[in-house]
CSV table of C-alpha atoms in Angstrom, one decimal:
chain,number,residue,atom,x,y,z
M,125,MET,CA,0.4,0.0,-0.3
M,126,HIS,CA,1.7,3.4,-1.0
M,127,THR,CA,0.6,6.2,1.2
M,128,GLU,CA,1.3,10.1,-0.1
M,129,GLU,CA,2.8,12.3,2.3
M,130,ALA,CA,1.0,16.0,2.2
M,131,PRO,CA,2.8,18.5,1.3
M,132,PRO,CA,4.0,21.0,4.1
M,133,THR,CA,2.0,23.6,5.0
M,134,THR,CA,3.2,27.2,4.5
M,135,PRO,CA,2.2,29.6,7.1
M,136,ALA,CA,-0.1,32.6,6.6
M,137,PRO,CA,1.5,35.8,6.1
M,138,ILE,CA,1.5,37.8,9.4
M,139,ARG,CA,-0.3,40.9,9.7
M,140,ALA,CA,2.3,44.1,10.0
M,141,VAL,CA,1.4,48.1,10.0
M,142,SER,CA,3.8,51.0,9.6
M,143,ALA,CA,3.2,54.8,9.6
M,144,ALA,CA,5.0,57.2,7.3
M,145,ILE,CA,4.9,60.3,9.8
M,146,PHE,CA,5.8,63.7,7.9
M,147,HIS,CA,6.3,66.8,10.1
M,148,GLU,CA,8.0,70.0,9.5
M,149,GLY,CA,9.8,68.6,6.3
M,150,ARG,CA,10.9,65.6,7.6
M,151,PHE,CA,10.0,61.5,8.3
M,152,LEU,CA,10.1,59.7,12.1
M,153,LEU,CA,12.4,57.1,11.0
M,154,VAL,CA,13.8,53.9,13.5
M,155,ARG,CA,16.7,51.7,12.9
M,156,ARG,CA,15.4,48.2,13.3
M,157,GLY,CA,17.4,46.4,16.3
M,158,ARG,CA,16.1,42.9,15.4
M,159,ALA,CA,15.0,41.1,12.0
M,160,PRO,CA,13.5,41.7,9.9
M,161,ALA,CA,15.1,44.1,8.2
M,162,ARG,CA,17.8,44.5,11.3
M,163,GLY,CA,20.1,47.5,10.5
M,164,LEU,CA,17.7,49.1,8.1
M,165,TYR,CA,16.1,52.3,8.6
M,166,ALA,CA,12.5,52.2,8.3
M,167,PHE,CA,9.2,53.6,9.5
M,168,PRO,CA,7.7,52.6,13.0
M,169,GLY,CA,5.5,49.9,13.0
M,170,GLY,CA,5.6,46.1,13.9
M,171,ARG,CA,3.1,43.0,13.8
M,172,VAL,CA,-0.7,43.6,14.5
M,173,GLU,CA,-2.0,41.8,17.8
M,174,ALA,CA,-5.0,39.7,18.0
M,175,GLY,CA,-8.1,41.6,18.4
M,176,GLU,CA,-6.6,45.1,16.9
M,177,THR,CA,-7.7,46.8,14.3
M,178,LEU,CA,-5.2,48.4,11.6
M,179,VAL,CA,-5.3,51.3,13.0
M,180,GLU,CA,-4.8,50.4,16.9
M,181,ALA,CA,-2.1,48.6,15.9
M,182,VAL,CA,-0.1,51.4,14.0
M,183,ARG,CA,-1.1,53.6,17.3
M,184,ARG,CA,0.3,51.1,19.6
M,185,GLU,CA,3.3,50.6,17.7
M,186,VAL,CA,4.5,54.4,16.8
M,187,MET,CA,4.2,54.7,20.6
M,188,GLU,CA,6.4,51.6,21.4
M,189,GLU,CA,9.1,52.1,19.3
M,190,THR,CA,9.3,56.1,19.3
M,191,GLY,CA,7.4,57.5,21.8
M,192,ALA,CA,5.1,59.6,19.4
M,193,HIS,CA,1.3,60.2,19.3
M,194,ILE,CA,0.0,60.2,16.0
M,195,ALA,CA,-3.4,61.4,14.1
M,196,ALA,CA,-5.4,61.6,10.9
M,197,ILE,CA,-3.8,57.9,10.3
M,198,ALA,CA,-4.6,56.8,6.7
M,199,HIS,CA,-3.9,53.8,5.0
M,200,ILE,CA,-1.6,54.2,1.8
M,201,VAL,CA,-0.6,50.5,0.1
M,202,ASP,CA,-0.3,47.0,1.1
M,203,LEU,CA,3.3,45.3,0.7
M,204,GLU,CA,4.1,41.9,0.7
M,205,LEU,CA,7.4,41.0,2.1
M,206,SER,CA,9.2,38.1,1.2
M,207,ALA,CA,10.8,36.0,4.1
M,208,GLU,CA,14.3,36.9,4.7
M,209,ARG,CA,15.5,33.0,4.2
M,210,ASP,CA,12.9,31.8,1.7
M,211,GLU,CA,12.6,35.1,-1.0
M,212,GLY,CA,9.8,32.7,-2.3
M,213,ARG,CA,7.4,32.6,0.2
M,214,VAL,CA,5.4,36.2,1.8
M,215,GLU,CA,5.9,36.2,5.6
M,216,PHE,CA,4.8,39.6,6.0
M,217,ILE,CA,1.4,41.8,4.6
M,218,LEU,CA,2.6,45.3,5.9
M,219,SER,CA,-0.1,48.0,5.4
M,220,VAL,CA,1.5,51.3,5.2
M,221,HIS,CA,-0.4,54.2,6.3
M,222,SER,CA,0.4,58.2,6.3
M,223,ALA,CA,-0.4,59.7,9.7
M,224,ALA,CA,0.7,63.0,11.3
M,225,PHE,CA,2.7,63.7,14.7
M,226,ALA,CA,0.6,65.0,17.3
M,227,GLY,CA,3.2,64.9,20.1
M,228,GLY,CA,5.4,62.9,22.5
M,229,THR,CA,9.0,62.7,23.2
M,230,ILE,CA,10.9,61.1,20.7
M,231,VAL,CA,12.7,57.7,21.8
M,232,ALA,CA,13.6,54.3,20.2
M,233,GLY,CA,12.2,51.8,22.4
M,234,ASP,CA,10.8,48.0,21.7
M,235,ASP,CA,12.8,46.7,18.5
M,236,ALA,CA,14.1,50.0,17.3
M,237,ASP,CA,17.4,50.9,18.5
M,238,MET,CA,17.3,54.5,17.0
M,239,ALA,CA,14.4,57.0,16.5
M,240,LEU,CA,15.0,60.0,14.5
M,241,TRP,CA,13.6,62.4,11.8
M,242,LEU,CA,15.3,63.0,8.4
M,243,THR,CA,14.7,64.9,5.6
M,244,LEU,CA,14.6,63.1,2.2
M,245,ASP,CA,17.6,63.8,1.4
M,246,GLU,CA,19.1,62.5,4.3
M,247,MET,CA,17.0,59.3,4.2
M,248,ALA,CA,18.3,58.9,0.6
M,249,ALA,CA,22.0,58.3,2.2
M,250,LEU,CA,21.1,55.7,4.9
M,251,PRO,CA,20.5,51.7,4.4
M,252,LEU,CA,16.5,52.0,4.1
M,253,ALA,CA,14.3,49.2,4.1
M,254,ARG,CA,12.2,48.0,0.8
M,255,SER,CA,9.8,50.7,-0.6
M,256,VAL,CA,10.6,53.0,2.2
M,257,TYR,CA,12.1,56.1,0.1
M,258,GLU,CA,9.6,55.9,-2.5
M,259,ILE,CA,6.5,55.9,-0.1
M,260,ALA,CA,7.9,58.9,1.4
M,261,GLN,CA,8.6,60.7,-1.7
M,262,ARG,CA,4.7,59.9,-2.3
M,263,VAL,CA,3.6,61.2,1.2
M,264,ALA,CA,6.0,64.2,1.1
M,265,SER,CA,4.2,65.2,-2.5
M,266,ALA,CA,0.9,65.5,-1.2
């Protein structure tokens, strides 16, 4: 009798969020302290927790990583991010949002090892996570 093995199941992509916060000509970016994208500069964000809306997750993640309060949150785009060790597998679906800075003291926290305000020109000289610069250009020109 021949039994066929079931193919291995691929885990469903993880929902994540980020926020392009544009304030006085600068974007709030974090340098990732952990994978994915360790060492790269990116918009603050992270995983959506069970029961959270995307907007709730954006608010929480931005606060945890930077100390910033945000307002006027609007969805921009969803990006499929491949697994770092398996380019063929989508590991994250990242919902990128725009947001306005509404106060707070900026300090790196959670899995960010640096949080800073940068102009587009300053961003262009840094190692950025995928699509960050293009999205920042779009937000800055809106």
